[in-house]
Coordinates of C-alpha atoms and ligand atoms in Angstrom, one line a residue:
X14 CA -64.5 6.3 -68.1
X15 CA -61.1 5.2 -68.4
X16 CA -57.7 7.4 -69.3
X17 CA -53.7 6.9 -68.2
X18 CA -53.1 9.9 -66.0
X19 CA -56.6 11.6 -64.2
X20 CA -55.7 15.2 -63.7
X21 CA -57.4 16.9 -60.9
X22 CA -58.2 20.9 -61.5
X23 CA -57.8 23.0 -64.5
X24 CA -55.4 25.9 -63.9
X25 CA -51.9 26.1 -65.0
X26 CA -50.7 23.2 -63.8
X27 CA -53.2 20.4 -64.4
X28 CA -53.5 22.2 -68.2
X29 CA -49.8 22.0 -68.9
X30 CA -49.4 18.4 -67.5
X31 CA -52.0 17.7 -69.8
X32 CA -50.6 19.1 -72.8
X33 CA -47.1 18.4 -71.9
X34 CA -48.2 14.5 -71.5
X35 CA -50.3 14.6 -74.7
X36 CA -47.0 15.4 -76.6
X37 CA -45.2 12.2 -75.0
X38 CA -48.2 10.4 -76.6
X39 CA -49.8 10.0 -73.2
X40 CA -53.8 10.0 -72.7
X41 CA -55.0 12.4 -70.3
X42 CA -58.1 13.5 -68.8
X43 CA -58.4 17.5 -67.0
X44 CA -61.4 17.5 -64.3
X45 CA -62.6 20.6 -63.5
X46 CA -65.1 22.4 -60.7
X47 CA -65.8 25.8 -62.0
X48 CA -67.1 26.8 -65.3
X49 CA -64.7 27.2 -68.6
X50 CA -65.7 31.4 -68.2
X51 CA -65.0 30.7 -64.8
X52 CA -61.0 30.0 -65.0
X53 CA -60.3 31.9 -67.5
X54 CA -61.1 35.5 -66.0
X55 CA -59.7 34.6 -62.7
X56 CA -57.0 37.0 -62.5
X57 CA -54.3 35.8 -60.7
X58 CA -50.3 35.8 -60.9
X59 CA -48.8 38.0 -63.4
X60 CA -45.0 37.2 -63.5
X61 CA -43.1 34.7 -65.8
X62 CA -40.1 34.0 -64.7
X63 CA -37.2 32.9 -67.8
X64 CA -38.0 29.3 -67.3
X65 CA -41.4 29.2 -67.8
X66 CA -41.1 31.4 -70.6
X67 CA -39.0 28.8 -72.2
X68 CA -41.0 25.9 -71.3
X69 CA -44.3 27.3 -72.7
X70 CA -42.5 28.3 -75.9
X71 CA -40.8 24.7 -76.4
X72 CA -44.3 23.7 -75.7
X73 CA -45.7 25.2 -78.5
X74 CA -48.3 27.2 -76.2
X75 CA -46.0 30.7 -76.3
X76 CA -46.9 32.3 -79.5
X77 CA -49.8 34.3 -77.9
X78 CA -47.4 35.0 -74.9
X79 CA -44.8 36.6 -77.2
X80 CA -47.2 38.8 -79.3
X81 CA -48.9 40.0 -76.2
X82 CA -46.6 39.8 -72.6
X83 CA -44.3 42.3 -71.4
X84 CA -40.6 41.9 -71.5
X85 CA -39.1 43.4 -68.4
X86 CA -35.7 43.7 -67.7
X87 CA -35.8 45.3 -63.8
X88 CA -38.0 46.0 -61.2
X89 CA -37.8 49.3 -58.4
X90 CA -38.0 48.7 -54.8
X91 CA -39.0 52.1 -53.7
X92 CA -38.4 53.0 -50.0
X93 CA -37.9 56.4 -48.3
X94 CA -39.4 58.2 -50.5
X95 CA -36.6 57.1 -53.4
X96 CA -36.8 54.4 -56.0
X97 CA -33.5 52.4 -56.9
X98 CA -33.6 50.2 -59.9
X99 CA -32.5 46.3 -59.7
X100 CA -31.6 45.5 -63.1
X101 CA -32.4 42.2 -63.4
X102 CA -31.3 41.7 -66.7
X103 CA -27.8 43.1 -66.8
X104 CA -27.2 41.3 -63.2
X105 CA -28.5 38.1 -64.9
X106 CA -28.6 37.8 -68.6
X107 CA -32.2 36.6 -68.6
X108 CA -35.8 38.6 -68.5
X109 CA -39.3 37.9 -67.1
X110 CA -42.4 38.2 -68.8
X111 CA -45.7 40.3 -67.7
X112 CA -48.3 38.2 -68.9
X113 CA -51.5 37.0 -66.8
X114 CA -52.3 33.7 -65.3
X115 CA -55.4 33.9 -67.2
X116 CA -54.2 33.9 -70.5
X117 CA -51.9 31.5 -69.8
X118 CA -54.8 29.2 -68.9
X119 CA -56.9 30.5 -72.1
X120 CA -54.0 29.6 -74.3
X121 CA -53.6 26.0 -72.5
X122 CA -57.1 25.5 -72.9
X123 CA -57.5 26.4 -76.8
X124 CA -54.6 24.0 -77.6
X125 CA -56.3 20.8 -75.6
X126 CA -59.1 21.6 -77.2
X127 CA -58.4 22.1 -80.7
X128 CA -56.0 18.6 -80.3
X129 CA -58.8 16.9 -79.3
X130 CA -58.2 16.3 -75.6
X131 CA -60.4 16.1 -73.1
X132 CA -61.4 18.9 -70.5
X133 CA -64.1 18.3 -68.5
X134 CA -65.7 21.6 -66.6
X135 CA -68.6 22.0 -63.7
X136 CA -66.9 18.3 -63.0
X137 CA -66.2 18.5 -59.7
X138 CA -63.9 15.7 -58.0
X139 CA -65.1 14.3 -54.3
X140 CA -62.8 11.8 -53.9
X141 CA -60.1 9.7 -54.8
X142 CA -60.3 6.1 -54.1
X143 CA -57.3 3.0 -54.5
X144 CA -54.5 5.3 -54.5
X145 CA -52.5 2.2 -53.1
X146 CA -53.4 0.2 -55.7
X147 CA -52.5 0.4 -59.6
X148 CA -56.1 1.3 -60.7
X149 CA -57.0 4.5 -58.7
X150 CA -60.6 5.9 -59.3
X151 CA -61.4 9.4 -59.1
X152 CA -64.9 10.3 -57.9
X153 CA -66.5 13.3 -59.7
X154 CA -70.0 14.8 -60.6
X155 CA -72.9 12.8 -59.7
X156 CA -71.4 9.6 -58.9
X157 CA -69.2 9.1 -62.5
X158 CA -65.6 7.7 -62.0
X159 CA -62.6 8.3 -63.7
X160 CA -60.3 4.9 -63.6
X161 CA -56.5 5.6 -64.6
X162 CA -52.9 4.9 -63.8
X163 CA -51.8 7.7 -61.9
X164 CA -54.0 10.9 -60.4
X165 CA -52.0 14.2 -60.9
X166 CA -53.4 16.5 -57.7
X167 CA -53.4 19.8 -59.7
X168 CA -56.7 21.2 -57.5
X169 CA -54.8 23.9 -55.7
X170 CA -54.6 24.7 -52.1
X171 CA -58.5 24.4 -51.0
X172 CA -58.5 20.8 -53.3
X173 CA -59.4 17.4 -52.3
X174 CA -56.3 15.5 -53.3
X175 CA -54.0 16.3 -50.8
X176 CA -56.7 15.5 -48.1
X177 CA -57.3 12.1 -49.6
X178 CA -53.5 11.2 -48.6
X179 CA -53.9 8.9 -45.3
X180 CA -53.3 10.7 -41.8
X181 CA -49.7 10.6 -40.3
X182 CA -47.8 10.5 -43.9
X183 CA -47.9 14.3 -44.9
X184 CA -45.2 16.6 -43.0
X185 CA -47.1 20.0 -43.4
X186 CA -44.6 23.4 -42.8
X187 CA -46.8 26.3 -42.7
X188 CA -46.5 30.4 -41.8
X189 CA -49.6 32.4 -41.7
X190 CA -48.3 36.3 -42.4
X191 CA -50.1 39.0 -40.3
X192 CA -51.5 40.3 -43.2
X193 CA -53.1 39.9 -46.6
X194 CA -53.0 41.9 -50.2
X195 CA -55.9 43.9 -51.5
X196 CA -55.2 43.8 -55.1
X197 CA -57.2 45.3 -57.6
X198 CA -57.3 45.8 -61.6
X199 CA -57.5 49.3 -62.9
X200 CA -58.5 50.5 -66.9
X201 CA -55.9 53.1 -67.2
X202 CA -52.5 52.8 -68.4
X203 CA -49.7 51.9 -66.2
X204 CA -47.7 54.5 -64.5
X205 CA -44.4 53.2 -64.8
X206 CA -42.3 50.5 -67.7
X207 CA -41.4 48.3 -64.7
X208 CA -42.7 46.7 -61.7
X209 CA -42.6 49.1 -58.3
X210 CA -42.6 47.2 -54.5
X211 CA -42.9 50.2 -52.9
X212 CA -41.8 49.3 -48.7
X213 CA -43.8 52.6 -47.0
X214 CA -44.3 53.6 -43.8
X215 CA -48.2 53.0 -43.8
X216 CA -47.6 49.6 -45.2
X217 CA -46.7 47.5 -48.5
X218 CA -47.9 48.4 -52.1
X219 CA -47.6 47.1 -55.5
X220 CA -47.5 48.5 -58.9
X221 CA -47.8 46.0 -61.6
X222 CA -49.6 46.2 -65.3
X223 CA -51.2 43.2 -67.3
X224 CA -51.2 45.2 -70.9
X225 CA -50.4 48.7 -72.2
X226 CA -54.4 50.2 -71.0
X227 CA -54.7 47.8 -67.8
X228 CA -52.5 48.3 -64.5
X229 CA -52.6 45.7 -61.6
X230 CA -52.0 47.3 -57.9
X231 CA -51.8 45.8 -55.0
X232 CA -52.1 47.2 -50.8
X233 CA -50.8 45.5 -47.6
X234 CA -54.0 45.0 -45.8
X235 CA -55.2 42.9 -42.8
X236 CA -55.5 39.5 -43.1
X237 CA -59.5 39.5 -42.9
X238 CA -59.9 42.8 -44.1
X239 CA -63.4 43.2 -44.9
X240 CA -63.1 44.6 -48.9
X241 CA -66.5 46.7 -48.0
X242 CA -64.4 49.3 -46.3
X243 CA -62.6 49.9 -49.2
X244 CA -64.5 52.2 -51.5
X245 CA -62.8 52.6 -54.7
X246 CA -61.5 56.5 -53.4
X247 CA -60.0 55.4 -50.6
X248 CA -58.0 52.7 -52.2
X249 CA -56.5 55.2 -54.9
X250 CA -56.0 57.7 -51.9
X251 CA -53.6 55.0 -50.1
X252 CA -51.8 54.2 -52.7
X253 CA -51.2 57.4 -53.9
X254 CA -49.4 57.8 -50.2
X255 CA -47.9 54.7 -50.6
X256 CA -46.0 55.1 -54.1
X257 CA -45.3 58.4 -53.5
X258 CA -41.9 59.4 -54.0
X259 CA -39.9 63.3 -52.7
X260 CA -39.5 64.2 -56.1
X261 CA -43.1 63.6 -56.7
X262 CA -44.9 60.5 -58.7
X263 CA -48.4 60.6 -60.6
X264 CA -50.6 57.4 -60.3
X265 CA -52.8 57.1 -62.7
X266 CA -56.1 56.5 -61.9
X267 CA -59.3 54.8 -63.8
X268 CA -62.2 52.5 -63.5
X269 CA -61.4 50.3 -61.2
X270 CA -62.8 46.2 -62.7
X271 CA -61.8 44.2 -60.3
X272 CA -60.5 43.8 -56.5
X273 CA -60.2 41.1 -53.7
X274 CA -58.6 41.0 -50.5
X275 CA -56.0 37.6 -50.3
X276 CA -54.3 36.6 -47.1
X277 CA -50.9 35.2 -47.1
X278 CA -49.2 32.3 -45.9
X279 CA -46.6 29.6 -46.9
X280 CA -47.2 26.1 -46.6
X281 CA -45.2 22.8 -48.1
X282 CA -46.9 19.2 -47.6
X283 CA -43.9 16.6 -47.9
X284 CA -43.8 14.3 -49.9
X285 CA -45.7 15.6 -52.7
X286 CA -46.7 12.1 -53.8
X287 CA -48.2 8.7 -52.0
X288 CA -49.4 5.8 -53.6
X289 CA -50.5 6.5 -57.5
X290 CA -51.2 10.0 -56.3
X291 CA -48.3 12.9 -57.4
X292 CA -49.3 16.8 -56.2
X293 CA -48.3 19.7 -58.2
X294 CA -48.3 23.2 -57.6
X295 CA -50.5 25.1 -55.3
X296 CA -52.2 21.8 -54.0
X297 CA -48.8 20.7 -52.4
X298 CA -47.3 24.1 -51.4
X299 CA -48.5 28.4 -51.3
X300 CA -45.8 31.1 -51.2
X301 CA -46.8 34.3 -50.5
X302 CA -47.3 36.5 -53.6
X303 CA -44.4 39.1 -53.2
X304 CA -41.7 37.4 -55.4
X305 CA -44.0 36.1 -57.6
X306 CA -43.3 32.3 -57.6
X307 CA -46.3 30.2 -56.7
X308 CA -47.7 29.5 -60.8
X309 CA -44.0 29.6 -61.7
X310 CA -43.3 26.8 -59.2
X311 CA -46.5 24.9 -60.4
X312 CA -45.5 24.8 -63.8
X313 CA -41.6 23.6 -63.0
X314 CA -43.5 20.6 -61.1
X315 CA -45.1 19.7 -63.8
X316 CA -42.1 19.6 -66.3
X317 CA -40.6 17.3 -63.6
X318 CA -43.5 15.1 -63.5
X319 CA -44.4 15.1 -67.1
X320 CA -40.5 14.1 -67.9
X321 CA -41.2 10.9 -65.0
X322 CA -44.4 9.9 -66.5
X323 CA -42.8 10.0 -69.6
X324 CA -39.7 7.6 -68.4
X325 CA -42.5 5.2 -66.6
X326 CA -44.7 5.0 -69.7
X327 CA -41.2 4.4 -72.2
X328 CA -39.6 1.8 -70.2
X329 CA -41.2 1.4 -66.8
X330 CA -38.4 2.7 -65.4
X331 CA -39.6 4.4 -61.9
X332 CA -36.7 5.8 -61.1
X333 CA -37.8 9.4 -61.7
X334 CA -41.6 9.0 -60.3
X335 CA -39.5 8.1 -56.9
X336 CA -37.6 11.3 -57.3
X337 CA -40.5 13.4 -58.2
X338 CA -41.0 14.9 -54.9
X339 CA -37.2 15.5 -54.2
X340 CA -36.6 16.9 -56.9
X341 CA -39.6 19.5 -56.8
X342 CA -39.3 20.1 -53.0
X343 CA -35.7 21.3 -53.7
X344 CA -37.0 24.5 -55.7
X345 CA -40.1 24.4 -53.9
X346 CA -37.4 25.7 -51.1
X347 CA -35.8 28.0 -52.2
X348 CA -38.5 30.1 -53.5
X349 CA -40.4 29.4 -50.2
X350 CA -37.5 31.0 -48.6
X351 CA -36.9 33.8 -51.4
X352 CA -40.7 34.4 -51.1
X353 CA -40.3 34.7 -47.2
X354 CA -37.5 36.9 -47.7
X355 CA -39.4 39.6 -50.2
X356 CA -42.2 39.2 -47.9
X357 CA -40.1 40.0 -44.8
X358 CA -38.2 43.0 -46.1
X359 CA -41.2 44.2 -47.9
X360 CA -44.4 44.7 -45.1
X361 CA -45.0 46.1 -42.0
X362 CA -45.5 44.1 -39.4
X363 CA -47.8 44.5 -36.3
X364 CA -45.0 44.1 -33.8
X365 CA -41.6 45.8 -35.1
X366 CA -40.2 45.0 -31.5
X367 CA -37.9 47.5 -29.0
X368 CA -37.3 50.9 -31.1
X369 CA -38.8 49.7 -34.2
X370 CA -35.8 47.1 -34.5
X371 CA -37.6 45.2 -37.3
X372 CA -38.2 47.6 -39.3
X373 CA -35.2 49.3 -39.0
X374 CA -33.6 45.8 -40.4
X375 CA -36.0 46.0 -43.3
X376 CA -34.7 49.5 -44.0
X377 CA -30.9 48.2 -43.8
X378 CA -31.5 45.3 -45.8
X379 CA -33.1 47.3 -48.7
X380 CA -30.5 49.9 -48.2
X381 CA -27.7 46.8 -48.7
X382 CA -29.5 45.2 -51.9
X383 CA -30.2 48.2 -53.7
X384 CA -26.1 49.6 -53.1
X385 CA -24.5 46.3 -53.8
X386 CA -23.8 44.4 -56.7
X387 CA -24.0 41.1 -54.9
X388 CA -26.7 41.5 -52.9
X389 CA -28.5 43.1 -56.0
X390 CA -27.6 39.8 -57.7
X391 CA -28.7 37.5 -55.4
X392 CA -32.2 39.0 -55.2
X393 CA -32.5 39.4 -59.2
X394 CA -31.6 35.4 -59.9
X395 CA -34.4 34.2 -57.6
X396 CA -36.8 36.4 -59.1
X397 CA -36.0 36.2 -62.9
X398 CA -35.5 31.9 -62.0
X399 CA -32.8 29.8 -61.1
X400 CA -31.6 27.0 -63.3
X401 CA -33.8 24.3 -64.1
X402 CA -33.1 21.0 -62.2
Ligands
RFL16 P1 -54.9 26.7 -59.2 O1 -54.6 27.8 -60.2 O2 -55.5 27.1 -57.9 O3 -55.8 25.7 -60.0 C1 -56.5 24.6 -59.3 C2 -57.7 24.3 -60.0 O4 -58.3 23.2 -59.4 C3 -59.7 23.4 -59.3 N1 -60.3 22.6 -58.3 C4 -61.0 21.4 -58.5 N2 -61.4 20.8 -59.6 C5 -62.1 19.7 -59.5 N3 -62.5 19.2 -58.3 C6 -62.2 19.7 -57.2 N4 -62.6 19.2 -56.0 C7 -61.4 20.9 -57.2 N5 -60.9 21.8 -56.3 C8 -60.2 22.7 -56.9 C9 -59.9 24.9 -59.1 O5 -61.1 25.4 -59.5 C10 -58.7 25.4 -60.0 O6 -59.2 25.7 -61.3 O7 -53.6 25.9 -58.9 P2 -52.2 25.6 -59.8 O8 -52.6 25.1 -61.2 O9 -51.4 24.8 -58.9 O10 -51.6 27.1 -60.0 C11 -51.1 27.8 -59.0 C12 -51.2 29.3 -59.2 O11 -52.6 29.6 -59.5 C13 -50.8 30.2 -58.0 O12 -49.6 29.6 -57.5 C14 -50.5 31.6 -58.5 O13 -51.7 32.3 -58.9 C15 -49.8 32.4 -57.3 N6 -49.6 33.8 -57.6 C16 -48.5 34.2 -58.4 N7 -47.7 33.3 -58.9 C17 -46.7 33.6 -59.7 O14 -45.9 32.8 -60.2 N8 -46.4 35.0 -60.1 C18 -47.2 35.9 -59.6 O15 -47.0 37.1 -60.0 C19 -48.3 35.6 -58.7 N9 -49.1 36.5 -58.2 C20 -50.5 34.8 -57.2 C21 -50.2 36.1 -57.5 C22 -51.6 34.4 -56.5 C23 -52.5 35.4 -56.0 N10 -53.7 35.0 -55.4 C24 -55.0 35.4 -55.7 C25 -53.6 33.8 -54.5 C26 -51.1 37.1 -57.0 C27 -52.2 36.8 -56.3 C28 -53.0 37.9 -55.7
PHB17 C1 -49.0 40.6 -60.5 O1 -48.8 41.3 -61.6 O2 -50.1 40.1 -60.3 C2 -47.9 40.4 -59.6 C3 -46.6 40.8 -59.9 C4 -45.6 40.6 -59.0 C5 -45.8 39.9 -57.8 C6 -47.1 39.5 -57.5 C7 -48.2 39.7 -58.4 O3 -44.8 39.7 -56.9

């Protein structure tokens, strides 16, 4: 088989590239590992931020989005036993969007589909070969090969892509955090209209909601936490504790459909290219979860890179392509640091050093961005997206 760009993994960002290229007129094909059912109820990231709301509408793939996702103009950062209100909206003109990964990926799927493009599933990819010549060849399935132009590494973190890049060229950045997020999905209504990051005492938790019968919660836990030792009651017991609030809050509880402990870590590979091979989102970098960037970032790499393509195919013109990886790494940046930052102010850490200096940081940092306007500002324009670039 034989197509212009080979896309490797179908979540959001090989599905966009693929639709995004297929409106420049440029032939694609999407190789998958898992099964269609298999993508599509993986429950992952929840948050949109303004750009990506934008880009999927301009994309034509935001009509479901705007019937069904959740507008939200502030979040609360909840600490000592008070919640203050960053409103995100009046600090920033712009709102984010609740609306899950999943459907994201459902929608992207239907519209490939239904214009005729070409997703393959339970095709998984083994290798790439010839990335240093103009002909690469992807290796997938039982021995079939996918010959194209240029391979779009779209397989995520645990992908083969980024390992077929040649020792010594990759400059890998990494932080391992000292704990991971148990995060479960509950059928019962959400507690609250906005998101709560609750910074407790016994530890980090998360209120967040996927539609108006369906709340998403999330615990600081150990890194290797063994889910087993979490029995739905104990789970709703600890973060009852942890959103708790002087004047009182009520959680609401229900059947509990889903839950899965994640560790954390950031990690960039630079350059996010080599050869005919370009990398985009989680297959070139991972932020931790807590200012809910990583699918965002994913899909802003693959506006760059569909925009590059789309300049190469036109006119040859490579000038983009060779800024591809600059130009991503840039944002890739400064949500790695935002996402360190959330991350940082957010958990408790194992060792809080002499006194508890650590944490008493944390406390004074929260204390400064939920009192000032500028601080308050800084912290609501990385999370509801800066400018596009
Ligand atoms: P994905 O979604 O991991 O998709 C990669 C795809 O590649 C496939 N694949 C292969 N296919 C063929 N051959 C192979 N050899 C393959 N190896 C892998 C995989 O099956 C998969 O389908 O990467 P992509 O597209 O780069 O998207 C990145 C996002 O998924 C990720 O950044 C977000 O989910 C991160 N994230 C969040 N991001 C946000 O922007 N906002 C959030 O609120 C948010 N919350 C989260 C998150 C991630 C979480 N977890 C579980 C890691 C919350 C959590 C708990
Ligand atoms: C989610 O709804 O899954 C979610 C929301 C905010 C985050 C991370 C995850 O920071």
């Amino acid at each position: 088989m034989r197509t212009q760009v080979g896309i490797v993994g179908a979540g959001p960002a090989g599905l966009l590239l693929s639709h995004l290229l297929a409106g420049h007129g440029i032939e694609s094909v999407v190789l998958e590992s898992r099964s269609r059912g298999y993508v599509e109820q993986r429950v992952r990231a929840g948050v949109l931020e303004h750009n990506t709301i934008e880009l999927l509408r301009e994309a034509g793939v935001g009509k479901r989005m705007d019937a069904e996702g959740m507008v939200h103009e502030g979040i609360e950062l909840r600490f000592g036993g008070q919640g203050h209100r960053i409103p995100m909206t009046e600090l920033t003109g712009r709102t984010i969007m609740v609306y899950g990964q999943q459907e994201i990926v459902k929608d992207l799927i239907r519209a490939r589909l239904d214009a005729g493009g070409q997703v393959l599933f339970d095709a998984e990819v083994t290798g790439v070969d010839g990335l240093d010549t103009d002909r690469p060849v992807i290796r997938y399935g039982d021995g079939r090969t996918l010959e194209c132009d240029v391979v779009a590494g779209c397989d995520g973190f645990w992908g083969v892509t980024r390992q077929a890049i040649p020792d010594g060229v990759l400059t890998v950045a990494e932080r391992v955090y000292p704990f991971g997020w148990l995060g479960i999905l509950a059928e019962v209504a959400p507690s609250t209209d906005e998101l709560i990051y609750a910074a407790h005492d016994r530890g980090f938790m998360l209120h967040s909601m996927r539609s108006p019968t369906l709340t998403r919660l999330y615990l600081q836990v150990a890194p290797d936490e063994d889910i087993g030792h979490w029995p739905d009651e104990r789970i709703w017991e600890e973060l009852d504790q942890r959103v708790a609030t002087d004047e009182g809050f009520d959680l609401a509880h229900g059947p509990i459909v889903e839950k899965a402990v994640t560790p954390m870590r950031s990690f960039v590979a630079e350059p996010m290219s080599y050869g005919r091979l370009y990398l985009a989102g989680d297959a070139a970098h991972i932020v931790p979860p807590t200012g809910a960037k990583g699918m965002n970032l994913a899909i802003n790499d693959v506006r760059v890179l569909t925009e590059a393509l789309a300049a190469w195919y036109g006119s040859g013109d490579r000038e983009l392509l060779e800024a591809y990886s600059g130009t991503c790494l840039r944002r890739v940046w400064r949500c790695t640091h935002f996402s360190w930052w959330m991350t940082a102010m957010l958990h408790r850490f194992p060792d809080e050093g002499e006194g508890g200096f650590d944490r008493r940081l944390q406390l004074a940092q929260l204390e400064y961005v939920t009192t000032s306007k500028a601080a308050a500002t800084s912290l609501a324009e990385n999370y509801v997206g800066l400018e596009r670039v």
